């Protein structure tokens, strides 16, 4: 599975951004997709995730500001980020945990390239 992320950029505090991630490949099914972020000097942390069934989970720091959504038919997820603040500045990584039917493996992780989100006045 390959993940292609897009949508990062530079915004001012209080503004919004939308990240998208598309999964491609063959003979797989995705169980969970999500977004992680890593700020400079910090560990990578989970921002939001969503299961194939539509159950979403969020880090406490983004609850009420970020919304994750999915399109199962297109194997894509989006992260709508509102009321951004400088603490949201980080590299954001898309992740998919999937079942690989060719290899016969479950719980396989794929990562997209990071997309930079910078919130600054």
CSV table of N, CA and C in Angstrom, one decimal:
chain,number,residue,atom,x,y,z
A,1,UNK,N,0.9,-1.2,0.0
A,1,UNK,CA,0.0,0.0,0.0
A,1,UNK,C,0.9,1.2,0.0
A,2,UNK,N,0.5,2.2,-0.9
A,2,UNK,CA,1.2,3.5,-0.9
A,2,UNK,C,0.3,4.5,-0.4
A,3,UNK,N,0.7,5.5,0.3
A,3,UNK,CA,-0.1,6.6,0.8
A,3,UNK,C,0.5,7.9,0.2
A,4,UNK,N,-0.4,8.7,-0.3
A,4,UNK,CA,-0.1,10.0,-0.8
A,4,UNK,C,-0.8,11.0,-0.1
A,5,UNK,N,-0.1,11.9,0.6
A,5,UNK,CA,-0.7,12.9,1.4
A,5,UNK,C,-0.5,14.3,0.8
A,6,UNK,N,-1.5,15.2,1.1
A,6,UNK,CA,-1.4,16.5,0.5
A,6,UNK,C,-2.1,17.5,1.4
A,7,UNK,N,-1.9,18.8,1.2
A,7,UNK,CA,-2.7,19.8,1.9
A,7,UNK,C,-2.0,20.6,2.9
A,8,UNK,N,-0.7,20.4,3.2
A,8,UNK,CA,-0.1,21.2,4.2
A,8,UNK,C,0.2,22.6,3.7
A,9,UNK,N,0.7,23.4,4.6
A,9,UNK,CA,1.0,24.8,4.2
A,9,UNK,C,1.2,25.7,5.4
A,10,UNK,N,1.3,27.0,5.1
A,10,UNK,CA,1.5,28.0,6.1
A,10,UNK,C,0.2,28.8,6.3
A,11,UNK,N,-0.3,28.9,7.6
A,11,UNK,CA,-1.5,29.6,7.9
A,11,UNK,C,-1.2,30.4,9.1
A,12,UNK,N,-2.1,31.4,9.3
A,12,UNK,CA,-2.1,32.2,10.6
A,12,UNK,C,-2.9,31.6,11.6
A,13,UNK,N,-2.6,31.9,12.9
A,13,UNK,CA,-3.4,31.4,14.0
A,13,UNK,C,-4.9,31.7,13.8
A,14,UNK,N,-5.7,30.7,14.1
A,14,UNK,CA,-7.2,30.8,13.9
A,14,UNK,C,-7.7,30.4,12.5
A,15,UNK,N,-6.8,30.2,11.6
A,15,UNK,CA,-7.2,29.8,10.3
A,15,UNK,C,-7.4,28.3,10.2
A,16,UNK,N,-7.7,27.8,9.0
A,16,UNK,CA,-8.0,26.4,8.7
A,16,UNK,C,-7.2,25.8,7.6
A,17,UNK,N,-7.0,24.5,7.7
A,17,UNK,CA,-6.3,23.7,6.6
A,17,UNK,C,-7.0,22.4,6.5
A,18,UNK,N,-6.9,21.8,5.4
A,18,UNK,CA,-7.5,20.5,5.1
A,18,UNK,C,-6.4,19.6,4.5
A,19,UNK,N,-6.1,18.5,5.2
A,19,UNK,CA,-5.2,17.5,4.7
A,19,UNK,C,-5.9,16.3,4.1
A,20,UNK,N,-5.4,15.7,3.1
A,20,UNK,CA,-6.0,14.5,2.5
A,20,UNK,C,-4.9,13.5,2.3
A,21,UNK,N,-5.4,12.2,2.3
A,21,UNK,CA,-4.5,11.1,2.1
A,21,UNK,C,-5.2,10.0,1.3
A,22,UNK,N,-4.5,9.5,0.3
A,22,UNK,CA,-5.1,8.5,-0.6
A,22,UNK,C,-4.2,7.3,-0.5
A,23,UNK,N,-4.9,6.1,-0.3
A,23,UNK,CA,-4.2,4.9,-0.3
A,23,UNK,C,-4.4,4.1,-1.7
A,24,UNK,N,-3.3,3.5,-2.1
A,24,UNK,CA,-3.4,2.8,-3.4
A,24,UNK,C,-2.6,1.5,-3.3
A,25,UNK,N,-2.9,0.6,-4.1
A,25,UNK,CA,-2.2,-0.7,-4.1
A,25,UNK,C,-3.2,-1.8,-4.6
A,26,UNK,N,-2.9,-3.0,-4.3
A,26,UNK,CA,-3.8,-4.1,-4.7
A,26,UNK,C,-3.9,-5.1,-3.6
A,27,UNK,N,-5.0,-5.8,-3.6
A,27,UNK,CA,-5.3,-6.9,-2.7
A,27,UNK,C,-5.1,-6.5,-1.2
A,28,UNK,N,-5.8,-5.5,-0.8
A,28,UNK,CA,-5.7,-5.1,0.6
A,28,UNK,C,-7.0,-4.6,1.1
A,29,UNK,N,-7.1,-4.5,2.4
A,29,UNK,CA,-8.3,-3.8,2.9
A,29,UNK,C,-7.8,-3.1,4.2
A,30,UNK,N,-8.3,-1.9,4.3
A,30,UNK,CA,-7.8,-1.0,5.4
A,30,UNK,C,-8.7,-1.2,6.6
A,31,UNK,N,-8.1,-1.3,7.8
A,31,UNK,CA,-8.8,-1.4,9.0
A,31,UNK,C,-8.9,0.0,9.7
A,32,UNK,N,-7.8,0.7,9.7
A,32,UNK,CA,-7.8,2.0,10.3
A,32,UNK,C,-6.9,2.9,9.5
A,33,UNK,N,-7.3,4.1,9.4
A,33,UNK,CA,-6.4,5.2,8.8
A,33,UNK,C,-6.4,6.3,9.8
A,34,UNK,N,-5.2,7.0,9.8
A,34,UNK,CA,-5.1,8.2,10.7
A,34,UNK,C,-4.0,9.1,10.3
A,35,UNK,N,-4.0,10.2,11.1
A,35,UNK,CA,-2.9,11.2,11.0
A,35,UNK,C,-2.1,11.2,12.3
A,36,UNK,N,-0.8,11.3,12.1
A,36,UNK,CA,0.1,11.5,13.2
A,36,UNK,C,0.9,12.8,12.9
A,37,UNK,N,1.4,13.3,13.9
A,37,UNK,CA,2.3,14.5,13.7
A,37,UNK,C,3.5,14.5,14.6
A,38,UNK,N,4.5,15.1,14.1
A,38,UNK,CA,5.8,15.2,14.8
A,38,UNK,C,6.3,16.6,14.8
A,39,UNK,N,6.3,17.3,15.9
A,39,UNK,CA,6.9,18.6,16.0
A,39,UNK,C,8.4,18.5,16.2
A,40,UNK,N,9.1,19.5,15.9
A,40,UNK,CA,10.6,19.5,16.0
A,40,UNK,C,10.9,19.2,17.5
A,41,UNK,N,11.8,18.2,17.6
A,41,UNK,CA,12.3,17.8,18.9
A,41,UNK,C,11.3,17.0,19.8
A,42,UNK,N,10.2,16.7,19.2
A,42,UNK,CA,9.1,15.9,19.9
A,42,UNK,C,8.9,14.5,19.3
A,43,UNK,N,8.3,13.7,20.0
A,43,UNK,CA,8.0,12.3,19.5
A,43,UNK,C,6.7,12.4,18.6
A,44,UNK,N,6.6,11.5,17.7
A,44,UNK,CA,5.4,11.4,16.9
A,44,UNK,C,4.2,11.0,17.7
A,45,UNK,N,3.1,11.7,17.5
A,45,UNK,CA,1.9,11.5,18.3
A,45,UNK,C,0.7,11.3,17.4
A,46,UNK,N,-0.3,10.5,17.8
A,46,UNK,CA,-1.5,10.3,17.1
A,46,UNK,C,-2.4,11.6,17.2
A,47,UNK,N,-2.8,12.1,16.1
A,47,UNK,CA,-3.7,13.2,16.0
A,47,UNK,C,-5.2,12.8,16.0
A,48,UNK,N,-5.5,11.9,15.0
A,48,UNK,CA,-6.8,11.4,14.8
A,48,UNK,C,-6.8,10.2,14.0
A,49,UNK,N,-7.7,9.3,14.2
A,49,UNK,CA,-7.8,8.0,13.4
A,49,UNK,C,-9.3,7.7,13.2
A,50,UNK,N,-9.5,6.9,12.2
A,50,UNK,CA,-10.9,6.5,11.9
A,50,UNK,C,-10.8,5.1,11.3
A,51,UNK,N,-11.8,4.3,11.9
A,51,UNK,CA,-11.8,2.9,11.4
A,51,UNK,C,-12.6,2.7,10.2
A,52,UNK,N,-12.5,1.5,9.6
A,52,UNK,CA,-13.3,1.3,8.4
A,52,UNK,C,-14.8,1.4,8.7
A,53,UNK,N,-15.2,1.1,9.9
A,53,UNK,CA,-16.6,1.3,10.3
A,53,UNK,C,-17.0,2.7,10.6
A,54,UNK,N,-16.0,3.6,10.6
A,54,UNK,CA,-16.4,5.0,10.8
A,54,UNK,C,-16.2,5.5,12.2
A,55,UNK,N,-15.6,4.7,13.1
A,55,UNK,CA,-15.4,5.2,14.5
A,55,UNK,C,-14.1,6.0,14.5
A,56,UNK,N,-14.3,7.3,15.0
A,56,UNK,CA,-13.2,8.2,15.0
A,56,UNK,C,-12.6,8.4,16.4
A,57,UNK,N,-11.4,8.7,16.5
A,57,UNK,CA,-10.7,9.0,17.8
A,57,UNK,C,-9.8,10.2,17.6
A,58,UNK,N,-9.7,11.0,18.6
A,58,UNK,CA,-8.9,12.2,18.5
A,58,UNK,C,-8.0,12.4,19.7
A,59,UNK,N,-6.9,13.1,19.5
A,59,UNK,CA,-6.0,13.5,20.6
A,59,UNK,C,-6.8,14.6,21.4
A,60,UNK,N,-6.6,14.6,22.7
A,60,UNK,CA,-7.3,15.6,23.5
A,60,UNK,C,-7.0,17.1,23.0
A,61,UNK,N,-5.8,17.3,22.5
A,61,UNK,CA,-5.4,18.6,22.1
A,61,UNK,C,-6.1,19.1,20.9
A,62,UNK,N,-6.8,18.2,20.1
A,62,UNK,CA,-7.4,18.7,18.9
A,62,UNK,C,-8.9,18.5,18.9
A,63,UNK,N,-9.4,17.9,19.9
A,63,UNK,CA,-10.9,17.6,20.0
A,63,UNK,C,-11.6,18.9,19.9
A,64,UNK,N,-12.7,18.9,19.1
A,64,UNK,CA,-13.5,20.1,18.9
A,64,UNK,C,-12.9,21.0,17.8
A,65,UNK,N,-11.7,20.8,17.3
A,65,UNK,CA,-11.1,21.6,16.3
A,65,UNK,C,-10.8,20.9,15.0
A,66,UNK,N,-10.5,19.6,15.2
A,66,UNK,CA,-10.1,18.8,14.0
A,66,UNK,C,-11.2,17.8,13.7
A,67,UNK,N,-11.5,17.5,12.5
A,67,UNK,CA,-12.5,16.5,12.1
A,67,UNK,C,-11.9,15.6,11.1
A,68,UNK,N,-11.9,14.3,11.3
A,68,UNK,CA,-11.4,13.3,10.4
A,68,UNK,C,-12.6,12.7,9.7
A,69,UNK,N,-12.4,12.4,8.4
A,69,UNK,CA,-13.5,11.8,7.6
A,69,UNK,C,-12.9,10.8,6.6
A,70,UNK,N,-13.7,10.0,6.0
A,70,UNK,CA,-13.2,9.0,5.1
A,70,UNK,C,-14.1,8.7,4.0
A,71,UNK,N,-13.5,8.2,2.9
A,71,UNK,CA,-14.3,7.7,1.8
A,71,UNK,C,-13.8,6.3,1.5
A,72,UNK,N,-14.5,5.3,2.0
A,72,UNK,CA,-14.1,3.9,1.8
A,72,UNK,C,-13.9,3.5,0.4
A,73,UNK,N,-14.8,4.0,-0.5
A,73,UNK,CA,-14.7,3.6,-1.9
A,73,UNK,C,-13.4,4.1,-2.6
A,74,UNK,N,-12.9,5.2,-2.1
A,74,UNK,CA,-11.7,5.8,-2.7
A,74,UNK,C,-10.5,5.5,-1.8
A,75,UNK,N,-10.7,4.9,-0.7
A,75,UNK,CA,-9.6,4.7,0.2
A,75,UNK,C,-8.8,6.0,0.6
A,76,UNK,N,-9.6,7.0,0.9
A,76,UNK,CA,-9.0,8.3,1.2
A,76,UNK,C,-9.6,8.7,2.6
A,77,UNK,N,-8.7,9.5,3.2
A,77,UNK,CA,-9.2,10.2,4.4
A,77,UNK,C,-8.8,11.7,4.3
A,78,UNK,N,-9.6,12.5,5.1
A,78,UNK,CA,-9.3,13.9,5.1
A,78,UNK,C,-9.2,14.3,6.6
A,79,UNK,N,-8.5,15.4,6.9
A,79,UNK,CA,-8.5,15.9,8.2
A,79,UNK,C,-8.7,17.4,8.1
A,80,UNK,N,-9.9,17.8,8.5
A,80,UNK,CA,-10.2,19.3,8.5
A,80,UNK,C,-9.7,19.8,9.8
A,81,UNK,N,-8.8,20.8,9.7
A,81,UNK,CA,-8.2,21.4,10.9
A,81,UNK,C,-8.7,22.9,11.0
A,82,UNK,N,-9.4,23.2,12.0
A,82,UNK,CA,-9.9,24.5,12.2
A,82,UNK,C,-9.3,25.1,13.5
A,83,UNK,N,-9.4,26.4,13.6
A,83,UNK,CA,-8.8,27.1,14.8
A,83,UNK,C,-7.4,26.7,15.1
A,84,UNK,N,-6.6,26.7,14.0
A,84,UNK,CA,-5.2,26.3,14.2
A,84,UNK,C,-4.5,27.2,15.1
A,85,UNK,N,-3.5,26.7,15.9
A,85,UNK,CA,-2.7,27.5,16.7
A,85,UNK,C,-1.2,27.1,16.5
A,86,UNK,N,-0.3,27.9,17.0
A,86,UNK,CA,1.1,27.6,16.7
A,86,UNK,C,1.6,26.2,17.2
A,87,UNK,N,0.9,25.7,18.3
A,87,UNK,CA,1.2,24.4,18.8
A,87,UNK,C,0.9,23.3,17.8
A,88,UNK,N,0.1,23.6,16.8
A,88,UNK,CA,-0.2,22.5,15.8
A,88,UNK,C,0.8,22.4,14.7
A,89,UNK,N,1.8,23.3,14.8
A,89,UNK,CA,2.9,23.2,13.8
A,89,UNK,C,3.7,21.9,13.9
A,90,UNK,N,3.8,21.2,12.8
A,90,UNK,CA,4.4,19.9,12.8
A,90,UNK,C,4.4,19.3,11.4
A,91,UNK,N,5.2,18.2,11.3
A,91,UNK,CA,5.0,17.4,10.1
A,91,UNK,C,3.9,16.4,10.4
A,92,UNK,N,3.0,16.3,9.5
A,92,UNK,CA,1.8,15.5,9.6
A,92,UNK,C,2.0,14.3,8.7
A,93,UNK,N,1.8,13.1,9.3
A,93,UNK,CA,2.0,11.8,8.5
A,93,UNK,C,0.7,11.1,8.5
A,94,UNK,N,0.4,10.6,7.3
A,94,UNK,CA,-0.8,9.7,7.1
A,94,UNK,C,-0.3,8.2,7.4
A,95,UNK,N,-1.2,7.5,8.1
A,95,UNK,CA,-0.9,6.1,8.4
A,95,UNK,C,-2.1,5.2,8.0
A,96,UNK,N,-1.9,4.0,7.6
A,96,UNK,CA,-2.9,3.1,7.3
A,96,UNK,C,-2.5,1.7,7.9
A,97,UNK,N,-3.4,1.1,8.6
A,97,UNK,CA,-3.1,-0.3,9.1
A,97,UNK,C,-4.1,-1.1,8.3
A,98,UNK,N,-3.5,-2.1,7.6
A,98,UNK,CA,-4.3,-2.8,6.7
A,98,UNK,C,-4.0,-4.3,6.7
A,99,UNK,N,-4.8,-5.0,5.9
A,99,UNK,CA,-4.6,-6.5,5.7
A,99,UNK,C,-4.1,-6.7,4.3
A,100,UNK,N,-3.0,-7.4,4.2
A,100,UNK,CA,-2.3,-7.6,2.9
A,100,UNK,C,-2.7,-9.1,2.5
A,101,UNK,N,-3.6,-9.2,1.5
A,101,UNK,CA,-4.1,-10.5,1.1
A,101,UNK,C,-3.0,-11.2,0.2
A,102,UNK,N,-2.1,-10.6,-0.3
A,102,UNK,CA,-1.1,-11.2,-1.1
A,102,UNK,C,-0.1,-11.9,-0.2
A,103,UNK,N,0.4,-11.2,0.8
A,103,UNK,CA,1.3,-11.7,1.8
A,103,UNK,C,0.6,-12.5,2.9
A,104,UNK,N,-0.7,-12.4,3.0
A,104,UNK,CA,-1.4,-13.1,4.0
A,104,UNK,C,-1.1,-12.5,5.4
A,105,UNK,N,-0.9,-11.2,5.5
A,105,UNK,CA,-0.6,-10.6,6.8
A,105,UNK,C,-1.7,-9.6,7.2
A,106,UNK,N,-1.9,-9.5,8.5
A,106,UNK,CA,-2.8,-8.5,9.1
A,106,UNK,C,-1.9,-7.5,9.8
A,107,UNK,N,-2.6,-6.4,10.2
A,107,UNK,CA,-1.9,-5.3,11.0
A,107,UNK,C,-0.6,-4.8,10.3
A,108,UNK,N,-0.6,-4.6,9.0
A,108,UNK,CA,0.5,-4.1,8.3
A,108,UNK,C,0.4,-2.6,8.3
A,109,UNK,N,1.4,-1.9,8.6
A,109,UNK,CA,1.4,-0.4,8.6
A,109,UNK,C,2.1,0.2,7.4
A,110,UNK,N,1.4,1.2,6.9
A,110,UNK,CA,2.0,2.0,5.8
A,110,UNK,C,2.0,3.5,6.2
A,111,UNK,N,3.0,4.2,5.8
A,111,UNK,CA,3.2,5.6,6.1
A,111,UNK,C,3.3,6.4,4.8
A,112,UNK,N,2.7,7.6,4.9
A,112,UNK,CA,2.9,8.5,3.8
A,112,UNK,C,4.0,9.4,4.1
A,113,UNK,N,4.4,10.2,3.1
A,113,UNK,CA,5.4,11.2,3.3
A,113,UNK,C,4.8,12.3,4.2
A,114,UNK,N,5.6,12.9,5.0
A,114,UNK,CA,5.1,14.0,5.8
A,114,UNK,C,4.7,15.2,5.0
A,115,UNK,N,3.7,15.9,5.5
A,115,UNK,CA,3.3,17.1,4.9
A,115,UNK,C,3.4,18.2,6.1
A,116,UNK,N,4.0,19.3,5.8
A,116,UNK,CA,4.3,20.3,6.8
A,116,UNK,C,3.2,21.3,7.0
A,117,UNK,N,2.8,21.4,8.2
A,117,UNK,CA,1.8,22.4,8.6
A,117,UNK,C,2.5,23.4,9.5
A,118,UNK,N,2.4,24.7,9.1
A,118,UNK,CA,3.1,25.7,9.9
A,118,UNK,C,2.0,26.8,10.3
A,119,UNK,N,1.9,27.0,11.5
A,119,UNK,CA,0.9,28.0,12.0
A,119,UNK,C,1.7,29.1,12.7
A,120,UNK,N,1.7,30.3,12.0
A,120,UNK,CA,2.5,31.4,12.5
A,120,UNK,C,1.9,32.7,12.0
A,121,UNK,N,2.0,33.7,12.8
A,121,UNK,CA,1.6,35.0,12.4
A,121,UNK,C,2.8,35.8,11.8
